[in-house]
Amino acid sequence: MRIVVRRGLTVPLKGAPASRVDRDIVPSRIGLLGDDLGHRRVEPLVEPGQPVLAGTPVLRDRADPDLLFCAPLSGRVERIETGRRRRLAALVIAADGEDQRRAFDVSRADDAWGLRALLLEAGQWPALRARPFERIAAPRTSPAAVFVTAIDTAPHAPDPRPLIQERGDHFARGLAAVRLLTDGPVFLCQAPGPPLSTGDAQLRVVDCAGPHPAGLVGTHIARLWLPRRGEVVWHIDYQDLIAIGHLLATGRIDPFRIVALSGPGSRDPRLVRAPQGADLHALVGPDAASGAKVILSGPVLAGRESAFLGRYHRQVTVLDRPPPRRTHWLLDALRQARRPAPFIPTQSLERTLGSTAPVVPLLRALSIGDVEAATRLGCLHLAEEDLALATYVTGGQTDFGRRLRAVLDHLEREA
């Protein structure tokens, strides 16, 4: 199968990473972030000062106690931070530099329910996310289809193909595992080239060609399996799939990911092997160019300024911090209260969605919070990353991803 994305844009950005992988970095601390949990409320299972092994449950979902979040590395719990409404902001672990990982029994993971139990116990279930609404998949549901994303077209993203080929056995094992989780099709979406696996009646290998957002799962869902009313589709990133294969092969979690450390503010842009939740200031600090910097967890289009690497991010982008603008507090307040910010329909704006949805009407509906119109125009299968190009093209005056999230939250509450 093949899909070609004719819309899209190539975003210019200096500081592309070299293809070499730096495997010598071991951050002294890691953080599990509340921003990665979506709407889920969790309770800590550990206390500050408590030692933990990699794979030890440290957080539990209040509504679904079987859904656990585990420590990526061994060490000692440093602090637990809470934010608004007593929601988790971050759980920080001071790593001890030892590779001590908890062992799991994988002998019963050869069927769907045994695999689910293993992924939940080992804290690997959050790798599976569901649309509509872009949430961690509900453990007791089954998807109509599963998407494996083995392509990344974001600026400076790592090339998935050599990383998959390096760990082909674990990738194949993980791919076989996710096929157990659905009776529907599994779409392996890759860049054009030799197939990363052999397709069959269930596994469908899809070449995805074109500029960004050709590598986004929202684009693939819109072209290949748009959920009907009541349907849910799941998706998983290729490195999380490899981690599941590693767990099944060894009985221990693999917390490390290959991440692109790049951007105009980096003196040595390259790929690095880093654990989930790595301390970004320690990761970037020695290699940052002089001057004030902005460190984003994620790509330049959809990343967020953060102290730690996000659960689903495969990039760290270092930018020069612009000088502060001198302005008056009243003007700032009026500017922030303006709703919606005006934008001008342009050819570039029309090219920002990988789907065939009418771009300008959808953005207008999101800008004014018109839930009914946004739903009719096809917002349900989208997530914030799918609208990052639209925010970029309009100069950032309106964060369309945030407006989309407000609409999706409203629809989810009514569902």
mmCIF file of N, CA and C in Angstrom, residues 257-340:
data_model
loop_
_atom_site.group_PDB
_atom_site.id
_atom_site.type_symbol
_atom_site.label_atom_id
_atom_site.label_comp_id
_atom_site.label_asym_id
_atom_site.label_seq_id
_atom_site.Cartn_x
_atom_site.Cartn_y
_atom_site.Cartn_z
ATOM 1 N N ARG A 257 15.813 5.459 24.718
ATOM 2 C CA ARG A 257 15.355 5.801 23.389
ATOM 3 C C ARG A 257 16.471 6.561 22.676
ATOM 4 N N ILE A 258 16.473 6.482 21.351
ATOM 5 C CA ILE A 258 17.400 7.277 20.550
ATOM 6 C C ILE A 258 16.714 8.606 20.239
ATOM 7 N N VAL A 259 17.321 9.682 20.676
ATOM 8 C CA VAL A 259 16.708 11.004 20.621
ATOM 9 C C VAL A 259 17.618 11.941 19.838
ATOM 10 N N ALA A 260 17.039 12.788 19.004
ATOM 11 C CA ALA A 260 17.805 13.793 18.270
ATOM 12 C C ALA A 260 18.001 15.017 19.156
ATOM 13 N N LEU A 261 19.248 15.376 19.415
ATOM 14 C CA LEU A 261 19.603 16.593 20.141
ATOM 15 C C LEU A 261 20.103 17.584 19.098
ATOM 16 N N SER A 262 19.300 18.600 18.785
ATOM 17 C CA SER A 262 19.604 19.429 17.623
ATOM 18 C C SER A 262 19.067 20.834 17.813
ATOM 19 N N GLY A 263 19.208 21.630 16.756
ATOM 20 C CA GLY A 263 18.705 22.989 16.770
ATOM 21 C C GLY A 263 19.829 24.010 16.684
ATOM 22 N N PRO A 264 19.511 25.234 16.349
ATOM 23 C CA PRO A 264 20.538 26.262 16.183
ATOM 24 C C PRO A 264 21.266 26.616 17.474
ATOM 25 N N GLY A 265 20.716 26.247 18.621
ATOM 26 C CA GLY A 265 21.379 26.544 19.884
ATOM 27 C C GLY A 265 22.291 25.454 20.377
ATOM 28 N N SER A 266 22.490 24.393 19.588
ATOM 29 C CA SER A 266 23.352 23.287 19.993
ATOM 30 C C SER A 266 24.678 23.348 19.246
ATOM 31 N N ARG A 267 25.785 23.195 19.981
ATOM 32 C CA ARG A 267 27.100 23.230 19.340
ATOM 33 C C ARG A 267 27.454 21.897 18.697
ATOM 34 N N ASP A 268 26.869 20.808 19.190
ATOM 35 C CA ASP A 268 27.198 19.481 18.680
ATOM 36 C C ASP A 268 25.912 18.702 18.445
ATOM 37 N N PRO A 269 25.126 19.079 17.441
ATOM 38 C CA PRO A 269 23.867 18.359 17.191
ATOM 39 C C PRO A 269 24.135 16.917 16.763
ATOM 40 N N ARG A 270 23.434 15.981 17.384
ATOM 41 C CA ARG A 270 23.682 14.561 17.145
ATOM 42 C C ARG A 270 22.532 13.745 17.714
ATOM 43 N N LEU A 271 22.599 12.440 17.530
ATOM 44 C CA LEU A 271 21.661 11.537 18.179
ATOM 45 C C LEU A 271 22.259 11.073 19.502
ATOM 46 N N VAL A 272 21.419 10.936 20.517
ATOM 47 C CA VAL A 272 21.885 10.480 21.823
ATOM 48 C C VAL A 272 20.976 9.356 22.314
ATOM 49 N N ARG A 273 21.551 8.468 23.078
ATOM 50 C CA ARG A 273 20.777 7.418 23.752
ATOM 51 C C ARG A 273 20.456 7.931 25.148
ATOM 52 N N ALA A 274 19.180 8.144 25.401
ATOM 53 C CA ALA A 274 18.770 8.754 26.668
ATOM 54 C C ALA A 274 17.582 8.004 27.242
ATOM 55 N N PRO A 275 17.472 7.955 28.564
ATOM 56 C CA PRO A 275 16.319 7.286 29.175
ATOM 57 C C PRO A 275 15.077 8.160 29.103
ATOM 58 N N GLN A 276 13.927 7.540 29.209
ATOM 59 C CA GLN A 276 12.683 8.298 29.305
ATOM 60 C C GLN A 276 12.766 9.245 30.491
ATOM 61 N N GLY A 277 12.323 10.476 30.290
ATOM 62 C CA GLY A 277 12.315 11.440 31.381
ATOM 63 C C GLY A 277 13.664 12.033 31.707
ATOM 64 N N ALA A 278 14.632 11.950 30.788
ATOM 65 C CA ALA A 278 15.979 12.451 31.076
ATOM 66 C C ALA A 278 15.961 13.946 31.405
ATOM 67 N N ASP A 279 16.850 14.351 32.304
ATOM 68 C CA ASP A 279 17.031 15.748 32.671
ATOM 69 C C ASP A 279 17.607 16.494 31.471
ATOM 70 N N LEU A 280 16.829 17.386 30.881
ATOM 71 C CA LEU A 280 17.248 18.039 29.638
ATOM 72 C C LEU A 280 18.354 19.056 29.867
ATOM 73 N N HIS A 281 18.354 19.724 31.002
ATOM 74 C CA HIS A 281 19.412 20.705 31.248
ATOM 75 C C HIS A 281 20.764 20.015 31.384
ATOM 76 N N ALA A 282 20.788 18.855 32.031
ATOM 77 C CA ALA A 282 22.030 18.098 32.126
ATOM 78 C C ALA A 282 22.407 17.504 30.774
ATOM 79 N N LEU A 283 21.400 17.111 29.990
ATOM 80 C CA LEU A 283 21.650 16.514 28.689
ATOM 81 C C LEU A 283 22.220 17.532 27.715
ATOM 82 N N VAL A 284 21.689 18.746 27.752
ATOM 83 C CA VAL A 284 22.059 19.768 26.772
ATOM 84 C C VAL A 284 23.193 20.656 27.260
ATOM 85 N N GLY A 285 23.254 20.869 28.576
ATOM 86 C CA GLY A 285 24.144 21.874 29.149
ATOM 87 C C GLY A 285 25.542 21.967 28.574
ATOM 88 N N PRO A 286 26.321 20.880 28.530
ATOM 89 C CA PRO A 286 27.696 20.982 28.046
ATOM 90 C C PRO A 286 27.799 21.337 26.561
ATOM 91 N N ASP A 287 26.727 21.105 25.798
ATOM 92 C CA ASP A 287 26.808 21.284 24.349
ATOM 93 C C ASP A 287 26.057 22.508 23.850
ATOM 94 N N ALA A 288 25.482 23.291 24.761
ATOM 95 C CA ALA A 288 24.735 24.470 24.325
ATOM 96 C C ALA A 288 25.694 25.588 23.942
ATOM 97 N N ALA A 289 25.366 26.274 22.875
ATOM 98 C CA ALA A 289 26.161 27.434 22.486
ATOM 99 C C ALA A 289 25.963 28.542 23.519
ATOM 100 N N SER A 290 26.809 29.558 23.456
ATOM 101 C CA SER A 290 26.738 30.633 24.436
ATOM 102 C C SER A 290 25.446 31.421 24.270
ATOM 103 N N GLY A 291 25.018 32.046 25.372
ATOM 104 C CA GLY A 291 23.803 32.839 25.341
ATOM 105 C C GLY A 291 22.618 32.103 25.929
ATOM 106 N N ALA A 292 21.531 32.838 26.162
ATOM 107 C CA ALA A 292 20.323 32.251 26.728
ATOM 108 C C ALA A 292 19.656 31.320 25.720
ATOM 109 N N LYS A 293 19.172 30.159 26.205
ATOM 110 C CA LYS A 293 18.599 29.140 25.327
ATOM 111 C C LYS A 293 17.200 28.740 25.780
ATOM 112 N N VAL A 294 16.434 28.272 24.824
ATOM 113 C CA VAL A 294 15.152 27.616 25.081
ATOM 114 C C VAL A 294 15.333 26.138 24.762
ATOM 115 N N ILE A 295 15.042 25.266 25.713
ATOM 116 C CA ILE A 295 15.172 23.824 25.510
ATOM 117 C C ILE A 295 13.775 23.230 25.414
ATOM 118 N N LEU A 296 13.467 22.681 24.243
ATOM 119 C CA LEU A 296 12.167 22.079 24.012
ATOM 120 C C LEU A 296 12.268 20.565 24.084
ATOM 121 N N SER A 297 11.351 19.954 24.798
ATOM 122 C CA SER A 297 11.160 18.517 24.694
ATOM 123 C C SER A 297 10.223 18.281 23.525
ATOM 124 N N GLY A 298 10.755 17.708 22.437
ATOM 125 C CA GLY A 298 9.958 17.502 21.246
ATOM 126 C C GLY A 298 10.479 18.324 20.086
ATOM 127 N N PRO A 299 9.822 18.226 18.934
ATOM 128 C CA PRO A 299 10.259 18.967 17.745
ATOM 129 C C PRO A 299 9.948 20.446 17.864
ATOM 130 N N VAL A 300 10.562 21.240 16.989
ATOM 131 C CA VAL A 300 10.387 22.690 17.055
ATOM 132 C C VAL A 300 8.933 23.090 16.841
ATOM 133 N N LEU A 301 8.175 22.315 16.072
ATOM 134 C CA LEU A 301 6.793 22.669 15.777
ATOM 135 C C LEU A 301 5.851 22.359 16.935
ATOM 136 N N ALA A 302 6.047 21.230 17.595
ATOM 137 C CA ALA A 302 5.070 20.774 18.582
ATOM 138 C C ALA A 302 5.680 20.491 19.939
ATOM 139 N N GLY A 303 6.935 20.903 20.159
ATOM 140 C CA GLY A 303 7.581 20.645 21.438
ATOM 141 C C GLY A 303 7.122 21.623 22.511
ATOM 142 N N ARG A 304 7.509 21.334 23.741
ATOM 143 C CA ARG A 304 7.183 22.211 24.866
ATOM 144 C C ARG A 304 8.435 22.440 25.700
ATOM 145 N N GLU A 305 8.549 23.632 26.247
ATOM 146 C CA GLU A 305 9.679 23.935 27.119
ATOM 147 C C GLU A 305 9.531 23.117 28.394
ATOM 148 N N SER A 306 10.574 22.399 28.746
ATOM 149 C CA SER A 306 10.456 21.440 29.842
ATOM 150 C C SER A 306 11.824 21.174 30.457
ATOM 151 N N ALA A 307 11.806 20.744 31.718
ATOM 152 C CA ALA A 307 13.049 20.350 32.385
ATOM 153 C C ALA A 307 13.402 18.899 32.100
ATOM 154 N N PHE A 308 12.412 18.089 31.668
ATOM 155 C CA PHE A 308 12.630 16.667 31.452
ATOM 156 C C PHE A 308 12.072 16.248 30.090
ATOM 157 N N LEU A 309 12.613 15.151 29.565
ATOM 158 C CA LEU A 309 12.180 14.615 28.280
ATOM 159 C C LEU A 309 10.793 14.001 28.413
ATOM 160 N N GLY A 310 9.867 14.405 27.539
ATOM 161 C CA GLY A 310 8.511 13.887 27.574
ATOM 162 C C GLY A 310 8.449 12.416 27.199
ATOM 163 N N ARG A 311 7.428 11.739 27.703
ATOM 164 C CA ARG A 311 7.263 10.291 27.494
ATOM 165 C C ARG A 311 7.203 9.918 26.019
ATOM 166 N N TYR A 312 6.635 10.788 25.176
ATOM 167 C CA TYR A 312 6.424 10.445 23.774
ATOM 168 C C TYR A 312 7.314 11.246 22.827
ATOM 169 N N HIS A 313 8.325 11.897 23.349
ATOM 170 C CA HIS A 313 9.179 12.740 22.515
ATOM 171 C C HIS A 313 10.458 12.016 22.123
ATOM 172 N N ARG A 314 10.865 12.200 20.848
ATOM 173 C CA ARG A 314 12.094 11.606 20.331
ATOM 174 C C ARG A 314 13.056 12.687 19.852
ATOM 175 N N GLN A 315 12.822 13.921 20.311
ATOM 176 C CA GLN A 315 13.690 15.029 19.940
ATOM 177 C C GLN A 315 13.861 15.980 21.118
ATOM 178 N N VAL A 316 15.026 16.611 21.159
ATOM 179 C CA VAL A 316 15.287 17.730 22.054
ATOM 180 C C VAL A 316 15.783 18.863 21.163
ATOM 181 N N THR A 317 15.085 19.977 21.165
ATOM 182 C CA THR A 317 15.403 21.089 20.273
ATOM 183 C C THR A 317 15.906 22.260 21.098
ATOM 184 N N VAL A 318 17.085 22.756 20.735
ATOM 185 C CA VAL A 318 17.712 23.865 21.464
ATOM 186 C C VAL A 318 17.656 25.102 20.575
ATOM 187 N N LEU A 319 17.005 26.136 21.070
ATOM 188 C CA LEU A 319 16.829 27.377 20.315
ATOM 189 C C LEU A 319 17.432 28.545 21.076
ATOM 190 N N ASP A 320 17.817 29.578 20.360
ATOM 191 C CA ASP A 320 18.245 30.817 20.997
ATOM 192 C C ASP A 320 17.021 31.518 21.573
ATOM 193 N N ARG A 321 17.126 31.941 22.835
ATOM 194 C CA ARG A 321 15.993 32.636 23.451
ATOM 195 C C ARG A 321 15.945 34.071 22.954
ATOM 196 N N PRO A 322 14.819 34.493 22.400
ATOM 197 C CA PRO A 322 14.724 35.871 21.908
ATOM 198 C C PRO A 322 14.774 36.857 23.065
ATOM 199 N N PRO A 323 15.269 38.075 22.829
ATOM 200 C CA PRO A 323 15.311 39.078 23.909
ATOM 201 C C PRO A 323 13.898 39.439 24.342
ATOM 202 N N PRO A 324 13.718 39.754 25.626
ATOM 203 C CA PRO A 324 12.364 40.087 26.110
ATOM 204 C C PRO A 324 11.855 41.375 25.484
ATOM 205 N N ARG A 325 10.562 41.391 25.165
ATOM 206 C CA ARG A 325 9.940 42.593 24.627
ATOM 207 C C ARG A 325 9.522 43.513 25.774
ATOM 208 N N ARG A 326 9.748 44.768 25.592
ATOM 209 C CA ARG A 326 9.295 45.744 26.572
ATOM 210 C C ARG A 326 7.863 46.149 26.213
ATOM 211 N N THR A 327 6.972 45.909 27.127
ATOM 212 C CA THR A 327 5.568 46.192 26.866
ATOM 213 C C THR A 327 4.878 46.559 28.169
ATOM 214 N N HIS A 328 3.636 46.903 28.080
ATOM 215 C CA HIS A 328 2.868 47.308 29.252
ATOM 216 C C HIS A 328 1.958 46.153 29.667
ATOM 217 N N TRP A 329 1.769 45.994 30.975
ATOM 218 C CA TRP A 329 0.986 44.860 31.467
ATOM 219 C C TRP A 329 -0.447 44.892 30.936
ATOM 220 N N LEU A 330 -1.025 46.094 30.782
ATOM 221 C CA LEU A 330 -2.396 46.171 30.307
ATOM 222 C C LEU A 330 -2.509 45.720 28.854
ATOM 223 N N LEU A 331 -1.524 46.094 28.026
ATOM 224 C CA LEU A 331 -1.536 45.653 26.640
ATOM 225 C C LEU A 331 -1.395 44.139 26.555
ATOM 226 N N ASP A 332 -0.555 43.554 27.410
ATOM 227 C CA ASP A 332 -0.406 42.092 27.435
ATOM 228 C C ASP A 332 -1.723 41.425 27.816
ATOM 229 N N ALA A 333 -2.395 41.969 28.813
ATOM 230 C CA ALA A 333 -3.660 41.379 29.249
ATOM 231 C C ALA A 333 -4.710 41.454 28.149
ATOM 232 N N LEU A 334 -4.769 42.594 27.460
ATOM 233 C CA LEU A 334 -5.738 42.732 26.372
ATOM 234 C C LEU A 334 -5.415 41.797 25.219
ATOM 235 N N ARG A 335 -4.126 41.626 24.931
ATOM 236 C CA ARG A 335 -3.716 40.751 23.833
ATOM 237 C C ARG A 335 -4.079 39.301 24.147
ATOM 238 N N GLN A 336 -3.859 38.882 25.399
ATOM 239 C CA GLN A 336 -4.161 37.504 25.768
ATOM 240 C C GLN A 336 -5.667 37.252 25.807
ATOM 241 N N ALA A 337 -6.447 38.294 26.091
ATOM 242 C CA ALA A 337 -7.898 38.122 26.171
ATOM 243 C C ALA A 337 -8.567 38.156 24.803
ATOM 244 N N ARG A 338 -7.838 38.595 23.788
ATOM 245 C CA ARG A 338 -8.427 38.699 22.453
ATOM 246 C C ARG A 338 -8.773 37.310 21.922
ATOM 247 N N ARG A 339 -10.014 37.159 21.475
ATOM 248 C CA ARG A 339 -10.446 35.834 21.031
ATOM 249 C C ARG A 339 -11.506 35.991 19.958
ATOM 250 N N PRO A 340 -11.330 35.362 18.817
ATOM 251 C CA PRO A 340 -10.102 34.687 18.394
ATOM 252 C C PRO A 340 -9.126 35.654 17.755
#
